[in-house]
Amino acid sequence: MAPGSSTLITATLGLAVIAAAKLAVLMENNIDPFMCGLWYSFALLVLCVEVWFRENPELLNGSRFKGYPIFLFHQPGGNGTKAIVPMPGYTRIFGAWHAGGVCLCFFMHVLGSGFPLEQKAQTALALGLLWAIWATINQWRSTYGASQFCQMGILFHSLTGPGCGLYAYWMLHFWLTNRSPGKFTGGEFILLGTVATFALCAAAWLGTNERKEAISEKNSQKIK
C-alpha cells in the first residue's frame, strides 16, 4: 500500500474505528488497563527476548510459523520473512536493548496493578507515553515501510490501531481520571515535557527532510 493511497487510508480508518469503539467501551465501563496491558506486554516479551539467544529470532520475524500470529515481518502467503537473517550485530544489540525495555514494560504492569490508586495513576502516565512512542514508530513504518514490514500487521500496533495505540489512549485516560486533582506534579511535567520535546523534534525533522518509502534490505550488500 503506497503512502497516501486510498487502500492505506481505508485500512487506517477501518482500524481506527475498531480501536475507537473498543476504547469507548473501556472508558465507559471504567475498566482498569493494567491487567490487559500485563498480558499484552508479556506477549511482546515472549516475542522479543528471543533476540538475546539467537541471531534469527523466528517468532518475531515470522519465519517459524510463516508470520502467524502477528505478521510483522512476514507477509501472509509470502515465501519468507522480510527481515534480514541472520541479524547484523549492530541491529542485534538494539534489538536486545529493546527486549529489555519490553521486559520493563511488563514488570511495571505487574507491579503497577497492585499500587495505591495515586501511584497507579502516575505509573499509567509513564506506560501510556511508552505505548504512544511505540505506536508512533509503528505508524510511520506502516506508511513508509512496506518493503520491510507487513503493513497491516504493523498498522494494527500503530496510533490508529487496536494494539499499542489503544493501550496508549487507555492508559492516559486512566491517568487523567485517577490522578490527584490540582496542578501537575514535577514528575508529570518531566514526562510530558520530554515527550513534547520528542514531538517538536519530530515535527522539525518532518519539515526539513524528504518523506520516502524505505528500501528493502534483504538484497542489499552485507555490512562489512
PDB file of N, CA and C in Angstrom, residues 32-46 102-114 120 127 131 167 170-171:
ATOM      1  N   ASP A  32     -10.004  -1.177  34.239  1.00  0.00           N
ATOM      2  CA  ASP A  32      -8.597  -0.999  34.575  1.00  0.00           C
ATOM      3  C   ASP A  32      -7.730  -1.557  33.439  1.00  0.00           C
ATOM      4  N   PRO A  33      -6.797  -0.765  32.902  1.00  0.00           N
ATOM      5  CA  PRO A  33      -5.987  -1.242  31.775  1.00  0.00           C
ATOM      6  C   PRO A  33      -4.801  -2.109  32.171  1.00  0.00           C
ATOM      7  N   PHE A  34      -4.491  -2.197  33.465  1.00  0.00           N
ATOM      8  CA  PHE A  34      -3.241  -2.846  33.852  1.00  0.00           C
ATOM      9  C   PHE A  34      -3.229  -4.343  33.583  1.00  0.00           C
ATOM     10  N   MET A  35      -4.319  -5.048  33.866  1.00  0.00           N
ATOM     11  CA  MET A  35      -4.300  -6.493  33.678  1.00  0.00           C
ATOM     12  C   MET A  35      -4.217  -6.859  32.199  1.00  0.00           C
ATOM     13  N   CYS A  36      -4.988  -6.184  31.360  1.00  0.00           N
ATOM     14  CA  CYS A  36      -4.899  -6.446  29.921  1.00  0.00           C
ATOM     15  C   CYS A  36      -3.517  -6.060  29.398  1.00  0.00           C
ATOM     16  N   GLY A  37      -3.011  -4.912  29.867  1.00  0.00           N
ATOM     17  CA  GLY A  37      -1.686  -4.481  29.460  1.00  0.00           C
ATOM     18  C   GLY A  37      -0.610  -5.446  29.907  1.00  0.00           C
ATOM     19  N   LEU A  38      -0.825  -6.072  31.057  1.00  0.00           N
ATOM     20  CA  LEU A  38       0.121  -7.068  31.561  1.00  0.00           C
ATOM     21  C   LEU A  38       0.263  -8.225  30.572  1.00  0.00           C
ATOM     22  N   TRP A  39      -0.858  -8.756  30.108  1.00  0.00           N
ATOM     23  CA  TRP A  39      -0.804  -9.885  29.183  1.00  0.00           C
ATOM     24  C   TRP A  39      -0.299  -9.472  27.802  1.00  0.00           C
ATOM     25  N   TYR A  40      -0.671  -8.274  27.392  1.00  0.00           N
ATOM     26  CA  TYR A  40      -0.206  -7.774  26.089  1.00  0.00           C
ATOM     27  C   TYR A  40       1.308  -7.583  26.112  1.00  0.00           C
ATOM     28  N   SER A  41       1.820  -6.959  27.168  1.00  0.00           N
ATOM     29  CA  SER A  41       3.262  -6.740  27.268  1.00  0.00           C
ATOM     30  C   SER A  41       4.010  -8.060  27.459  1.00  0.00           C
ATOM     31  N   PHE A  42       3.382  -9.030  28.138  1.00  0.00           N
ATOM     32  CA  PHE A  42       4.017 -10.340  28.292  1.00  0.00           C
ATOM     33  C   PHE A  42       4.151 -11.026  26.933  1.00  0.00           C
ATOM     34  N   ALA A  43       3.134 -10.894  26.087  1.00  0.00           N
ATOM     35  CA  ALA A  43       3.211 -11.486  24.749  1.00  0.00           C
ATOM     36  C   ALA A  43       4.356 -10.852  23.954  1.00  0.00           C
ATOM     37  N   LEU A  44       4.510  -9.537  24.070  1.00  0.00           N
ATOM     38  CA  LEU A  44       5.620  -8.862  23.397  1.00  0.00           C
ATOM     39  C   LEU A  44       6.957  -9.326  23.955  1.00  0.00           C
ATOM     40  N   LEU A  45       7.013  -9.535  25.273  1.00  0.00           N
ATOM     41  CA  LEU A  45       8.232 -10.022  25.916  1.00  0.00           C
ATOM     42  C   LEU A  45       8.641 -11.367  25.320  1.00  0.00           C
ATOM     43  N   VAL A  46       7.685 -12.272  25.195  1.00  0.00           N
ATOM     44  CA  VAL A  46       7.978 -13.599  24.649  1.00  0.00           C
ATOM     45  C   VAL A  46       8.536 -13.488  23.236  1.00  0.00           C
ATOM     46  N   VAL A 102      11.000  -3.881  26.777  1.00  0.00           N
ATOM     47  CA  VAL A 102       9.729  -4.599  26.814  1.00  0.00           C
ATOM     48  C   VAL A 102       9.571  -5.333  28.149  1.00  0.00           C
ATOM     49  N   CYS A 103      10.688  -5.882  28.657  1.00  0.00           N
ATOM     50  CA  CYS A 103      10.643  -6.535  29.974  1.00  0.00           C
ATOM     51  C   CYS A 103      10.246  -5.530  31.052  1.00  0.00           C
ATOM     52  N   LEU A 104      10.844  -4.339  31.010  1.00  0.00           N
ATOM     53  CA  LEU A 104      10.498  -3.311  31.997  1.00  0.00           C
ATOM     54  C   LEU A 104       9.023  -2.935  31.892  1.00  0.00           C
ATOM     55  N   CYS A 105       8.515  -2.849  30.668  1.00  0.00           N
ATOM     56  CA  CYS A 105       7.099  -2.548  30.462  1.00  0.00           C
ATOM     57  C   CYS A 105       6.229  -3.597  31.144  1.00  0.00           C
ATOM     58  N   PHE A 106       6.578  -4.864  30.952  1.00  0.00           N
ATOM     59  CA  PHE A 106       5.838  -5.951  31.599  1.00  0.00           C
ATOM     60  C   PHE A 106       5.956  -5.871  33.117  1.00  0.00           C
ATOM     61  N   PHE A 107       7.172  -5.641  33.606  1.00  0.00           N
ATOM     62  CA  PHE A 107       7.388  -5.560  35.053  1.00  0.00           C
ATOM     63  C   PHE A 107       6.533  -4.463  35.686  1.00  0.00           C
ATOM     64  N   MET A 108       6.461  -3.306  35.023  1.00  0.00           N
ATOM     65  CA  MET A 108       5.710  -2.181  35.588  1.00  0.00           C
ATOM     66  C   MET A 108       4.204  -2.416  35.537  1.00  0.00           C
ATOM     67  N   HIS A 109       3.746  -3.173  34.547  1.00  0.00           N
ATOM     68  CA  HIS A 109       2.335  -3.557  34.554  1.00  0.00           C
ATOM     69  C   HIS A 109       2.035  -4.483  35.735  1.00  0.00           C
ATOM     70  N   VAL A 110       2.963  -5.405  36.003  1.00  0.00           N
ATOM     71  CA  VAL A 110       2.769  -6.333  37.124  1.00  0.00           C
ATOM     72  C   VAL A 110       2.746  -5.576  38.445  1.00  0.00           C
ATOM     73  N   LEU A 111       3.755  -4.755  38.685  1.00  0.00           N
ATOM     74  CA  LEU A 111       3.835  -4.024  39.944  1.00  0.00           C
ATOM     75  C   LEU A 111       2.742  -2.959  40.046  1.00  0.00           C
ATOM     76  N   GLY A 112       2.509  -2.245  38.961  1.00  0.00           N
ATOM     77  CA  GLY A 112       1.535  -1.162  38.979  1.00  0.00           C
ATOM     78  C   GLY A 112       0.133  -1.621  39.279  1.00  0.00           C
ATOM     79  N   SER A 113      -0.187  -2.847  38.920  1.00  0.00           N
ATOM     80  CA  SER A 113      -1.539  -3.346  39.168  1.00  0.00           C
ATOM     81  C   SER A 113      -1.853  -3.422  40.654  1.00  0.00           C
ATOM     82  N   GLY A 114      -0.815  -3.455  41.499  1.00  0.00           N
ATOM     83  CA  GLY A 114      -1.034  -3.537  42.935  1.00  0.00           C
ATOM     84  C   GLY A 114      -0.753  -2.246  43.678  1.00  0.00           C
ATOM     85  N   LYS A 120      -0.618   4.360  41.117  1.00  0.00           N
ATOM     86  CA  LYS A 120      -1.020   3.596  39.935  1.00  0.00           C
ATOM     87  C   LYS A 120      -1.308   4.530  38.762  1.00  0.00           C
ATOM     88  N   LEU A 127       3.494   4.487  31.404  1.00  0.00           N
ATOM     89  CA  LEU A 127       3.225   3.393  30.472  1.00  0.00           C
ATOM     90  C   LEU A 127       2.458   3.879  29.250  1.00  0.00           C
ATOM     91  N   TRP A 131       3.680   3.381  25.420  1.00  0.00           N
ATOM     92  CA  TRP A 131       2.860   2.775  24.364  1.00  0.00           C
ATOM     93  C   TRP A 131       2.683   3.748  23.207  1.00  0.00           C
ATOM     94  N   TYR A 167      -3.731   0.885  23.782  1.00  0.00           N
ATOM     95  CA  TYR A 167      -3.224   0.845  25.152  1.00  0.00           C
ATOM     96  C   TYR A 167      -2.678   2.203  25.592  1.00  0.00           C
ATOM     97  N   TRP A 170      -5.779   4.293  26.416  1.00  0.00           N
ATOM     98  CA  TRP A 170      -6.433   3.699  27.590  1.00  0.00           C
ATOM     99  C   TRP A 170      -5.673   4.049  28.870  1.00  0.00           C
ATOM    100  N   MET A 171      -4.342   3.907  28.825  1.00  0.00           N
ATOM    101  CA  MET A 171      -3.531   4.238  29.987  1.00  0.00           C
ATOM    102  C   MET A 171      -3.592   5.732  30.302  1.00  0.00           C
TER     103      MET A 171
END
